[in-house]
Amino acid sequence: MKYIFVTGGVVSSLGKGLTAGALGALLETRNLSVRIQKFDPYLNVDPGTMNPYQHGEVYVLDDGAETDLDLGHYERFTSGSLSRANSLTSGQVYEAVIAKERHGDYLGSTVQVIPHVTNEIKSRILKGGEGVDVLITEIGGTTGDIEGLPFLEALRQFQLEHGRENVLFIHCTLIPYLRAAGELKTKPSQQSVAKLREIGIQPDILVCRTEYPVSMDMRRKLSLYCNVPANAVVECRDVESSIYELPLALATENLDELVVRRLNIAARPSDLQNWQDVVRKLKFPTHRVRIGVVGKYIDLQDAYKSVYESLIHGGIANDCGVQIVRLASEDLERQGTKPLENLDGILVPGGFGDRGIEGKILAVRHAREQGVPYYGLCLGMQVAVIEFARNVCALDDAHSTEFSPGTRHPVIDIMEEQKNITEKGGTMRLGAYECRLQPGSHAFAAYGVDAVMERHRHRFEFNGRYREQFTSVGLRIGGVNPRTGLVEIIEVADHPWFVGVQYHPEFKSKPTQPHPLFAAFIKAAMKYKKGFASVE
Ligand code: GLN
């Protein structure tokens, strides 16, 4: 069993998660089994309670763990599916240590960061990697942060205990370009490596984020000051058009070869065919569509990360470039639906809280009435139901009880099991549930199977009381949960492609395995665009 730890220096947002993911992808192409996990130094038990401004998207796993969006990168780049054991925060570490202390497990000792907290962290490294050849652990935050120290200390101990031949450190760092001096600068990297060495960690490989090529001279300088062999200074220049070029870019720099040599792993050479195909389809697509994403956190890069990625994957499946047009639902409330013209498809993603809800309902109405392909995810399905109730069934004040607790027509209502829950963290309907598909539906056609498992994260649901009333005038139930009877998929029968799902399919799409519904949505958008072109 081999362990790789990925740390970051100088600044945050260096793309450590992508580096970890891309390395995982490369190792998998060498026939190694890989798992990737994230340690985050903040004190929240999980990111489930943080808002998107703080933390971007909350990524949900099959087992219901609410995790950092980097876990999304890991699942998209590698084949494995991750579990709760692959996401650890300081909050969880302290929660576990304090629970043990109260239980009497440490009876007699003073409970301290070393060894109790560090032991807890080390035990989670072992647990996270059970059953695979290589475990990659990314440490969130930046070297030098006070909060990160217990994690780094645990890693130092881990290498001592498991042997240098089994444990490798990769440090991701920034090589800034100073325009005035016309130079790339190595000093910040020298200093962040010095910080690591102070703790007793010597990185084996430096991954250097840079906008410009890192010259041989520069590599030698980094090598000398950071005590890393010159061939282990890896340049990671901003990729041209897509993050999925990263495995290829890092392979050119021999990253995977450096890793297998240093860890003495007997592995076949890498086979990059799949990733080359992905990149070729992304760069030179035959078709193009414009998809509008109507959301609340539209100006944030990361709030709908997996949705944007999955749309791109849907494009890959159809040899189609997807241009994503981000639309703030509140703007639609002010300006009307003009910004929706010229779109080949409209997607409303998940969300919470009533800000911008009416704008989303406007977008749904436009899509339904104009025959534009519509794809609603979680809240996007709920607003589609509200729109249908109001404008097709004339239930004027139909709403979700999330936004209008006293509505006369609660077409979306809180789930029975959610009614008595008062705590916020980890209490929604979370994780994978089965959905039985209805033959004849778009969903059934897209998936091509009878039943699927999809991930959930919500408190409200389709109110079954209205089922008959809606289906009698053209709403189609595309799938239900066989155990509870809860409606999982709604479709508008008399429409080219109108699908709302109560779950989050965006958490199960990969560039190498695009999610069937995203692929079908993009296909419908291509068809819509074509129909339009021939009318013109
Ligand atoms: N706010 C809605 C609910 O809790 C939808 C949640 C979501 O879109 N993830 O049911």
mmCIF file of N, CA and C in Angstrom, residues 267-387:
data_model
loop_
_atom_site.group_PDB
_atom_site.id
_atom_site.type_symbol
_atom_site.label_atom_id
_atom_site.label_comp_id
_atom_site.label_asym_id
_atom_site.label_seq_id
_atom_site.Cartn_x
_atom_site.Cartn_y
_atom_site.Cartn_z
ATOM 1 N N ALA A 267 4.400 -0.902 -12.312
ATOM 2 C CA ALA A 267 3.143 -0.629 -13.018
ATOM 3 C C ALA A 267 3.431 -0.514 -14.494
ATOM 4 N N ARG A 268 2.451 -0.885 -15.299
ATOM 5 C CA ARG A 268 2.649 -0.779 -16.753
ATOM 6 C C ARG A 268 2.664 0.708 -17.133
ATOM 7 N N PRO A 269 3.170 1.034 -18.325
ATOM 8 C CA PRO A 269 3.160 2.448 -18.749
ATOM 9 C C PRO A 269 1.725 2.955 -18.873
ATOM 10 N N SER A 270 1.571 4.244 -18.844
ATOM 11 C CA SER A 270 0.212 4.785 -18.884
ATOM 12 C C SER A 270 -0.380 4.665 -20.287
ATOM 13 N N ASP A 271 -1.702 4.541 -20.326
ATOM 14 C CA ASP A 271 -2.421 4.481 -21.589
ATOM 15 C C ASP A 271 -3.378 5.677 -21.594
ATOM 16 N N LEU A 272 -3.037 6.678 -22.378
ATOM 17 C CA LEU A 272 -3.760 7.947 -22.285
ATOM 18 C C LEU A 272 -4.908 8.078 -23.285
ATOM 19 N N GLN A 273 -5.208 6.978 -23.984
ATOM 20 C CA GLN A 273 -6.192 7.044 -25.070
ATOM 21 C C GLN A 273 -7.515 7.697 -24.651
ATOM 22 N N ASN A 274 -8.079 7.231 -23.527
ATOM 23 C CA ASN A 274 -9.380 7.755 -23.095
ATOM 24 C C ASN A 274 -9.345 9.259 -22.886
ATOM 25 N N TRP A 275 -8.278 9.723 -22.246
ATOM 26 C CA TRP A 275 -8.191 11.158 -21.963
ATOM 27 C C TRP A 275 -7.916 11.945 -23.235
ATOM 28 N N GLN A 276 -7.157 11.350 -24.142
ATOM 29 C CA GLN A 276 -6.936 12.025 -25.424
ATOM 30 C C GLN A 276 -8.252 12.174 -26.184
ATOM 31 N N ASP A 277 -9.087 11.110 -26.122
ATOM 32 C CA ASP A 277 -10.396 11.180 -26.796
ATOM 33 C C ASP A 277 -11.247 12.287 -26.195
ATOM 34 N N VAL A 278 -11.277 12.331 -24.862
ATOM 35 C CA VAL A 278 -12.076 13.349 -24.178
ATOM 36 C C VAL A 278 -11.636 14.741 -24.644
ATOM 37 N N VAL A 279 -10.339 14.976 -24.641
ATOM 38 C CA VAL A 279 -9.825 16.306 -24.973
ATOM 39 C C VAL A 279 -10.100 16.651 -26.437
ATOM 40 N N ARG A 280 -9.938 15.660 -27.303
ATOM 41 C CA ARG A 280 -10.200 15.926 -28.727
ATOM 42 C C ARG A 280 -11.662 16.320 -28.932
ATOM 43 N N LYS A 281 -12.575 15.590 -28.280
ATOM 44 C CA LYS A 281 -13.996 15.905 -28.442
ATOM 45 C C LYS A 281 -14.314 17.287 -27.874
ATOM 46 N N LEU A 282 -13.618 17.643 -26.819
ATOM 47 C CA LEU A 282 -13.868 18.954 -26.221
ATOM 48 C C LEU A 282 -13.346 20.078 -27.098
ATOM 49 N N LYS A 283 -12.207 19.844 -27.705
ATOM 50 C CA LYS A 283 -11.580 20.926 -28.451
ATOM 51 C C LYS A 283 -12.157 21.115 -29.854
ATOM 52 N N PHE A 284 -12.534 20.019 -30.475
ATOM 53 C CA PHE A 284 -13.002 20.127 -31.866
ATOM 54 C C PHE A 284 -14.372 19.492 -32.046
ATOM 55 N N PRO A 285 -15.395 20.022 -31.376
ATOM 56 C CA PRO A 285 -16.723 19.408 -31.507
ATOM 57 C C PRO A 285 -17.344 19.732 -32.872
ATOM 58 N N THR A 286 -18.155 18.805 -33.351
ATOM 59 C CA THR A 286 -18.852 19.024 -34.625
ATOM 60 C C THR A 286 -20.035 19.980 -34.431
ATOM 61 N N HIS A 287 -20.719 19.832 -33.297
ATOM 62 C CA HIS A 287 -21.921 20.651 -33.063
ATOM 63 C C HIS A 287 -21.693 21.622 -31.906
ATOM 64 N N ARG A 288 -22.625 22.553 -31.771
ATOM 65 C CA ARG A 288 -22.558 23.490 -30.647
ATOM 66 C C ARG A 288 -23.957 23.825 -30.171
ATOM 67 N N VAL A 289 -24.138 23.933 -28.850
ATOM 68 C CA VAL A 289 -25.418 24.428 -28.322
ATOM 69 C C VAL A 289 -25.147 25.455 -27.232
ATOM 70 N N ARG A 290 -26.177 26.262 -26.981
ATOM 71 C CA ARG A 290 -26.125 27.242 -25.884
ATOM 72 C C ARG A 290 -27.142 26.837 -24.829
ATOM 73 N N ILE A 291 -26.642 26.586 -23.634
ATOM 74 C CA ILE A 291 -27.528 26.158 -22.554
ATOM 75 C C ILE A 291 -27.571 27.247 -21.483
ATOM 76 N N GLY A 292 -28.773 27.678 -21.130
ATOM 77 C CA GLY A 292 -28.918 28.663 -20.055
ATOM 78 C C GLY A 292 -29.038 27.957 -18.712
ATOM 79 N N VAL A 293 -28.229 28.372 -17.753
ATOM 80 C CA VAL A 293 -28.375 27.858 -16.392
ATOM 81 C C VAL A 293 -28.936 29.003 -15.547
ATOM 82 N N VAL A 294 -30.142 28.799 -15.024
ATOM 83 C CA VAL A 294 -30.832 29.871 -14.300
ATOM 84 C C VAL A 294 -30.740 29.581 -12.807
ATOM 85 N N GLY A 295 -29.918 30.356 -12.106
ATOM 86 C CA GLY A 295 -29.705 30.054 -10.691
ATOM 87 C C GLY A 295 -29.576 31.294 -9.841
ATOM 88 N N LYS A 296 -29.274 31.039 -8.569
ATOM 89 C CA LYS A 296 -29.193 32.137 -7.612
ATOM 90 C C LYS A 296 -27.752 32.587 -7.410
ATOM 91 N N TYR A 297 -26.816 31.651 -7.444
ATOM 92 C CA TYR A 297 -25.407 31.988 -7.188
ATOM 93 C C TYR A 297 -24.619 31.961 -8.495
ATOM 94 N N ILE A 298 -25.167 32.635 -9.487
ATOM 95 C CA ILE A 298 -24.670 32.462 -10.835
ATOM 96 C C ILE A 298 -23.312 33.135 -11.040
ATOM 97 N N ASP A 299 -23.035 34.161 -10.225
ATOM 98 C CA ASP A 299 -21.754 34.859 -10.394
ATOM 99 C C ASP A 299 -20.609 34.128 -9.698
ATOM 100 N N LEU A 300 -20.911 33.083 -8.951
ATOM 101 C CA LEU A 300 -19.829 32.343 -8.281
ATOM 102 C C LEU A 300 -19.323 31.231 -9.184
ATOM 103 N N GLN A 301 -18.046 31.111 -9.245
ATOM 104 C CA GLN A 301 -17.419 30.123 -10.096
ATOM 105 C C GLN A 301 -17.815 28.685 -9.710
ATOM 106 N N ASP A 302 -17.920 28.454 -8.400
ATOM 107 C CA ASP A 302 -17.978 27.068 -7.919
ATOM 108 C C ASP A 302 -19.337 26.595 -7.405
ATOM 109 N N ALA A 303 -20.339 27.494 -7.384
ATOM 110 C CA ALA A 303 -21.591 27.121 -6.714
ATOM 111 C C ALA A 303 -22.293 25.957 -7.423
ATOM 112 N N TYR A 304 -22.201 25.892 -8.746
ATOM 113 C CA TYR A 304 -22.856 24.811 -9.484
ATOM 114 C C TYR A 304 -21.827 23.989 -10.256
ATOM 115 N N LYS A 305 -20.675 23.809 -9.629
ATOM 116 C CA LYS A 305 -19.538 23.165 -10.287
ATOM 117 C C LYS A 305 -19.922 21.876 -11.034
ATOM 118 N N SER A 306 -20.532 20.953 -10.303
ATOM 119 C CA SER A 306 -20.822 19.643 -10.911
ATOM 120 C C SER A 306 -21.844 19.758 -12.037
ATOM 121 N N VAL A 307 -22.753 20.735 -11.924
ATOM 122 C CA VAL A 307 -23.738 20.924 -12.985
ATOM 123 C C VAL A 307 -23.025 21.364 -14.266
ATOM 124 N N TYR A 308 -22.146 22.349 -14.130
ATOM 125 C CA TYR A 308 -21.418 22.825 -15.318
ATOM 126 C C TYR A 308 -20.579 21.693 -15.927
ATOM 127 N N GLU A 309 -19.897 20.962 -15.071
ATOM 128 C CA GLU A 309 -19.063 19.867 -15.590
ATOM 129 C C GLU A 309 -19.922 18.830 -16.310
ATOM 130 N N SER A 310 -21.072 18.495 -15.716
ATOM 131 C CA SER A 310 -21.921 17.452 -16.305
ATOM 132 C C SER A 310 -22.476 17.890 -17.657
ATOM 133 N N LEU A 311 -22.761 19.187 -17.801
ATOM 134 C CA LEU A 311 -23.223 19.686 -19.104
ATOM 135 C C LEU A 311 -22.135 19.471 -20.159
ATOM 136 N N ILE A 312 -20.904 19.760 -19.752
ATOM 137 C CA ILE A 312 -19.778 19.536 -20.676
ATOM 138 C C ILE A 312 -19.699 18.045 -21.047
ATOM 139 N N HIS A 313 -19.891 17.179 -20.040
ATOM 140 C CA HIS A 313 -19.855 15.731 -20.311
ATOM 141 C C HIS A 313 -20.967 15.341 -21.291
ATOM 142 N N GLY A 314 -22.161 15.922 -21.069
ATOM 143 C CA GLY A 314 -23.284 15.653 -21.975
ATOM 144 C C GLY A 314 -22.902 16.032 -23.401
ATOM 145 N N GLY A 315 -22.124 17.110 -23.541
ATOM 146 C CA GLY A 315 -21.625 17.525 -24.850
ATOM 147 C C GLY A 315 -20.667 16.495 -25.421
ATOM 148 N N ILE A 316 -19.764 16.003 -24.581
ATOM 149 C CA ILE A 316 -18.792 14.998 -25.033
ATOM 150 C C ILE A 316 -19.533 13.797 -25.626
ATOM 151 N N ALA A 317 -20.620 13.405 -24.969
ATOM 152 C CA ALA A 317 -21.383 12.235 -25.428
ATOM 153 C C ALA A 317 -21.985 12.455 -26.809
ATOM 154 N N ASN A 318 -22.157 13.725 -27.190
ATOM 155 C CA ASN A 318 -22.835 14.036 -28.459
ATOM 156 C C ASN A 318 -21.942 14.743 -29.460
ATOM 157 N N ASP A 319 -20.633 14.741 -29.203
ATOM 158 C CA ASP A 319 -19.705 15.454 -30.078
ATOM 159 C C ASP A 319 -20.146 16.914 -30.237
ATOM 160 N N CYS A 320 -20.482 17.527 -29.105
ATOM 161 C CA CYS A 320 -21.117 18.844 -29.126
ATOM 162 C C CYS A 320 -20.467 19.773 -28.100
ATOM 163 N N GLY A 321 -20.065 20.927 -28.518
ATOM 164 C CA GLY A 321 -19.532 21.926 -27.594
ATOM 165 C C GLY A 321 -20.682 22.617 -26.880
ATOM 166 N N VAL A 322 -20.586 22.738 -25.563
ATOM 167 C CA VAL A 322 -21.674 23.339 -24.800
ATOM 168 C C VAL A 322 -21.245 24.713 -24.298
ATOM 169 N N GLN A 323 -21.928 25.729 -24.788
ATOM 170 C CA GLN A 323 -21.665 27.072 -24.259
ATOM 171 C C GLN A 323 -22.668 27.312 -23.137
ATOM 172 N N ILE A 324 -22.164 27.566 -21.952
ATOM 173 C CA ILE A 324 -23.050 27.753 -20.803
ATOM 174 C C ILE A 324 -23.309 29.244 -20.598
ATOM 175 N N VAL A 325 -24.591 29.615 -20.611
ATOM 176 C CA VAL A 325 -24.964 31.015 -20.398
ATOM 177 C C VAL A 325 -25.540 31.108 -18.982
ATOM 178 N N ARG A 326 -24.847 31.820 -18.111
ATOM 179 C CA ARG A 326 -25.285 31.882 -16.716
ATOM 180 C C ARG A 326 -26.272 33.030 -16.526
ATOM 181 N N LEU A 327 -27.427 32.717 -16.000
ATOM 182 C CA LEU A 327 -28.459 33.731 -15.840
ATOM 183 C C LEU A 327 -28.924 33.788 -14.394
ATOM 184 N N ALA A 328 -28.891 35.000 -13.815
ATOM 185 C CA ALA A 328 -29.370 35.162 -12.436
ATOM 186 C C ALA A 328 -30.888 35.217 -12.461
ATOM 187 N N SER A 329 -31.524 34.330 -11.681
ATOM 188 C CA SER A 329 -32.986 34.271 -11.756
ATOM 189 C C SER A 329 -33.618 35.594 -11.329
ATOM 190 N N GLU A 330 -32.973 36.324 -10.427
ATOM 191 C CA GLU A 330 -33.527 37.627 -10.019
ATOM 192 C C GLU A 330 -33.564 38.616 -11.177
ATOM 193 N N ASP A 331 -32.592 38.501 -12.087
ATOM 194 C CA ASP A 331 -32.600 39.391 -13.257
ATOM 195 C C ASP A 331 -33.819 39.126 -14.127
ATOM 196 N N LEU A 332 -34.207 37.848 -14.223
ATOM 197 C CA LEU A 332 -35.388 37.524 -15.029
ATOM 198 C C LEU A 332 -36.632 38.158 -14.419
ATOM 199 N N GLU A 333 -36.651 38.228 -13.074
ATOM 200 C CA GLU A 333 -37.803 38.845 -12.405
ATOM 201 C C GLU A 333 -37.910 40.314 -12.817
ATOM 202 N N ARG A 334 -36.751 40.951 -12.950
ATOM 203 C CA ARG A 334 -36.744 42.384 -13.295
ATOM 204 C C ARG A 334 -36.953 42.615 -14.787
ATOM 205 N N GLN A 335 -36.276 41.773 -15.608
ATOM 206 C CA GLN A 335 -36.239 42.076 -17.046
ATOM 207 C C GLN A 335 -37.162 41.223 -17.894
ATOM 208 N N GLY A 336 -37.792 40.230 -17.316
ATOM 209 C CA GLY A 336 -38.589 39.322 -18.138
ATOM 210 C C GLY A 336 -37.695 38.296 -18.834
ATOM 211 N N THR A 337 -38.269 37.594 -19.809
ATOM 212 C CA THR A 337 -37.587 36.411 -20.339
ATOM 213 C C THR A 337 -36.712 36.690 -21.568
ATOM 214 N N LYS A 338 -36.480 37.947 -21.876
ATOM 215 C CA LYS A 338 -35.650 38.279 -23.046
ATOM 216 C C LYS A 338 -34.310 37.517 -23.045
ATOM 217 N N PRO A 339 -33.608 37.475 -21.894
ATOM 218 C CA PRO A 339 -32.311 36.767 -21.905
ATOM 219 C C PRO A 339 -32.426 35.271 -22.234
ATOM 220 N N LEU A 340 -33.662 34.732 -22.236
ATOM 221 C CA LEU A 340 -33.819 33.299 -22.506
ATOM 222 C C LEU A 340 -33.924 33.001 -24.003
ATOM 223 N N GLU A 341 -34.099 34.056 -24.782
ATOM 224 C CA GLU A 341 -34.195 33.833 -26.224
ATOM 225 C C GLU A 341 -32.831 33.374 -26.742
ATOM 226 N N ASN A 342 -32.842 32.648 -27.808
ATOM 227 C CA ASN A 342 -31.583 32.134 -28.394
ATOM 228 C C ASN A 342 -30.905 31.046 -27.578
ATOM 229 N N LEU A 343 -31.592 30.489 -26.601
ATOM 230 C CA LEU A 343 -31.004 29.350 -25.878
ATOM 231 C C LEU A 343 -31.552 28.064 -26.486
ATOM 232 N N ASP A 344 -30.724 27.036 -26.499
ATOM 233 C CA ASP A 344 -31.162 25.747 -27.047
ATOM 234 C C ASP A 344 -31.653 24.810 -25.951
ATOM 235 N N GLY A 345 -31.443 25.205 -24.712
ATOM 236 C CA GLY A 345 -31.911 24.409 -23.584
ATOM 237 C C GLY A 345 -31.823 25.239 -22.324
ATOM 238 N N ILE A 346 -32.681 24.929 -21.353
ATOM 239 C CA ILE A 346 -32.675 25.686 -20.096
ATOM 240 C C ILE A 346 -32.573 24.694 -18.949
ATOM 241 N N LEU A 347 -31.665 24.988 -18.021
ATOM 242 C CA LEU A 347 -31.482 24.125 -16.853
ATOM 243 C C LEU A 347 -31.648 24.972 -15.590
ATOM 244 N N VAL A 348 -32.452 24.480 -14.651
ATOM 245 C CA VAL A 348 -32.530 25.125 -13.341
ATOM 246 C C VAL A 348 -31.947 24.153 -12.312
ATOM 247 N N PRO A 349 -30.858 24.551 -11.651
ATOM 248 C CA PRO A 349 -30.200 23.651 -10.704
ATOM 249 C C PRO A 349 -30.873 23.679 -9.322
ATOM 250 N N GLY A 350 -30.287 22.966 -8.379
ATOM 251 C CA GLY A 350 -30.816 22.903 -7.018
ATOM 252 C C GLY A 350 -30.619 24.212 -6.283
ATOM 253 N N GLY A 351 -31.287 24.323 -5.138
ATOM 254 C CA GLY A 351 -31.116 25.536 -4.354
ATOM 255 C C GLY A 351 -31.995 25.552 -3.119
ATOM 256 N N PHE A 352 -31.765 26.540 -2.289
ATOM 257 C CA PHE A 352 -32.512 26.697 -1.041
ATOM 258 C C PHE A 352 -32.907 28.159 -0.878
ATOM 259 N N GLY A 353 -34.009 28.424 -0.190
ATOM 260 C CA GLY A 353 -34.397 29.799 0.102
ATOM 261 C C GLY A 353 -35.141 30.417 -1.062
ATOM 262 N N ASP A 354 -35.964 31.447 -0.763
ATOM 263 C CA ASP A 354 -36.909 31.910 -1.784
ATOM 264 C C ASP A 354 -36.371 32.996 -2.707
ATOM 265 N N ARG A 355 -35.174 33.483 -2.487
ATOM 266 C CA ARG A 355 -34.654 34.527 -3.377
ATOM 267 C C ARG A 355 -34.549 33.996 -4.812
ATOM 268 N N GLY A 356 -35.175 34.739 -5.725
ATOM 269 C CA GLY A 356 -35.078 34.366 -7.146
ATOM 270 C C GLY A 356 -36.010 33.257 -7.605
ATOM 271 N N ILE A 357 -36.879 32.763 -6.716
ATOM 272 C CA ILE A 357 -37.760 31.644 -7.092
ATOM 273 C C ILE A 357 -38.684 32.013 -8.252
ATOM 274 N N GLU A 358 -39.283 33.213 -8.183
ATOM 275 C CA GLU A 358 -40.236 33.580 -9.241
ATOM 276 C C GLU A 358 -39.537 33.667 -10.596
ATOM 277 N N GLY A 359 -38.273 34.085 -10.609
ATOM 278 C CA GLY A 359 -37.508 34.139 -11.864
ATOM 279 C C GLY A 359 -37.324 32.739 -12.444
ATOM 280 N N LYS A 360 -37.087 31.777 -11.554
ATOM 281 C CA LYS A 360 -36.936 30.393 -12.032
ATOM 282 C C LYS A 360 -38.251 29.891 -12.617
ATOM 283 N N ILE A 361 -39.358 30.257 -11.958
ATOM 284 C CA ILE A 361 -40.673 29.830 -12.457
ATOM 285 C C ILE A 361 -40.941 30.440 -13.837
ATOM 286 N N LEU A 362 -40.513 31.695 -14.020
ATOM 287 C CA LEU A 362 -40.636 32.327 -15.344
ATOM 288 C C LEU A 362 -39.859 31.548 -16.404
ATOM 289 N N ALA A 363 -38.655 31.125 -16.031
ATOM 290 C CA ALA A 363 -37.817 30.382 -16.978
ATOM 291 C C ALA A 363 -38.487 29.060 -17.353
ATOM 292 N N VAL A 364 -39.088 28.390 -16.368
ATOM 293 C CA VAL A 364 -39.784 27.124 -16.629
ATOM 294 C C VAL A 364 -40.943 27.358 -17.595
ATOM 295 N N ARG A 365 -41.693 28.413 -17.307
ATOM 296 C CA ARG A 365 -42.864 28.694 -18.147
ATOM 297 C C ARG A 365 -42.443 28.926 -19.604
ATOM 298 N N HIS A 366 -41.396 29.712 -19.740
ATOM 299 C CA HIS A 366 -40.877 29.989 -21.082
ATOM 300 C C HIS A 366 -40.509 28.671 -21.791
ATOM 301 N N ALA A 367 -39.779 27.819 -21.081
ATOM 302 C CA ALA A 367 -39.335 26.557 -21.691
ATOM 303 C C ALA A 367 -40.532 25.681 -22.052
ATOM 304 N N ARG A 368 -41.493 25.598 -21.139
ATOM 305 C CA ARG A 368 -42.648 24.729 -21.384
ATOM 306 C C ARG A 368 -43.482 25.243 -22.552
ATOM 307 N N GLU A 369 -43.728 26.547 -22.564
ATOM 308 C CA GLU A 369 -44.607 27.086 -23.605
ATOM 309 C C GLU A 369 -43.931 27.166 -24.970
ATOM 310 N N GLN A 370 -42.615 27.411 -24.972
ATOM 311 C CA GLN A 370 -41.911 27.559 -26.251
ATOM 312 C C GLN A 370 -41.331 26.247 -26.764
ATOM 313 N N GLY A 371 -41.482 25.193 -25.985
ATOM 314 C CA GLY A 371 -40.939 23.902 -26.427
ATOM 315 C C GLY A 371 -39.422 23.824 -26.353
ATOM 316 N N VAL A 372 -38.807 24.667 -25.514
ATOM 317 C CA VAL A 372 -37.352 24.613 -25.339
ATOM 318 C C VAL A 372 -37.035 23.466 -24.383
ATOM 319 N N PRO A 373 -36.053 22.614 -24.686
ATOM 320 C CA PRO A 373 -35.708 21.536 -23.759
ATOM 321 C C PRO A 373 -35.451 22.088 -22.357
ATOM 322 N N TYR A 374 -36.061 21.428 -21.373
ATOM 323 C CA TYR A 374 -35.929 21.887 -19.993
ATOM 324 C C TYR A 374 -35.436 20.740 -19.119
ATOM 325 N N TYR A 375 -34.507 21.082 -18.227
ATOM 326 C CA TYR A 375 -33.937 20.071 -17.334
ATOM 327 C C TYR A 375 -33.857 20.708 -15.941
ATOM 328 N N GLY A 376 -34.650 20.183 -15.014
ATOM 329 C CA GLY A 376 -34.684 20.740 -13.655
ATOM 330 C C GLY A 376 -34.072 19.762 -12.669
ATOM 331 N N LEU A 377 -33.168 20.263 -11.846
ATOM 332 C CA LEU A 377 -32.488 19.392 -10.879
ATOM 333 C C LEU A 377 -32.926 19.794 -9.467
ATOM 334 N N CYS A 378 -33.521 18.870 -8.754
ATOM 335 C CA CYS A 378 -33.938 19.087 -7.368
ATOM 336 C C CYS A 378 -34.863 20.304 -7.282
ATOM 337 N N LEU A 379 -34.391 21.447 -6.796
ATOM 338 C CA LEU A 379 -35.257 22.626 -6.779
ATOM 339 C C LEU A 379 -35.774 22.933 -8.181
ATOM 340 N N GLY A 380 -34.982 22.652 -9.181
ATOM 341 C CA GLY A 380 -35.393 22.886 -10.568
ATOM 342 C C GLY A 380 -36.574 22.014 -10.962
ATOM 343 N N MET A 381 -36.707 20.840 -10.342
ATOM 344 C CA MET A 381 -37.879 19.998 -10.556
ATOM 345 C C MET A 381 -39.059 20.570 -9.771
ATOM 346 N N GLN A 382 -38.776 21.035 -8.550
ATOM 347 C CA GLN A 382 -39.861 21.557 -7.713
ATOM 348 C C GLN A 382 -40.501 22.800 -8.339
ATOM 349 N N VAL A 383 -39.672 23.714 -8.881
ATOM 350 C CA VAL A 383 -40.273 24.905 -9.507
ATOM 351 C C VAL A 383 -41.050 24.531 -10.764
ATOM 352 N N ALA A 384 -40.630 23.473 -11.430
ATOM 353 C CA ALA A 384 -41.374 23.024 -12.615
ATOM 354 C C ALA A 384 -42.768 22.544 -12.211
ATOM 355 N N VAL A 385 -42.851 21.863 -11.056
ATOM 356 C CA VAL A 385 -44.152 21.400 -10.568
ATOM 357 C C VAL A 385 -45.025 22.599 -10.189
ATOM 358 N N ILE A 386 -44.414 23.581 -9.539
ATOM 359 C CA ILE A 386 -45.167 24.775 -9.133
ATOM 360 C C ILE A 386 -45.706 25.496 -10.378
ATOM 361 N N GLU A 387 -44.860 25.628 -11.374
ATOM 362 C CA GLU A 387 -45.273 26.312 -12.607
ATOM 363 C C GLU A 387 -46.430 25.572 -13.271
#
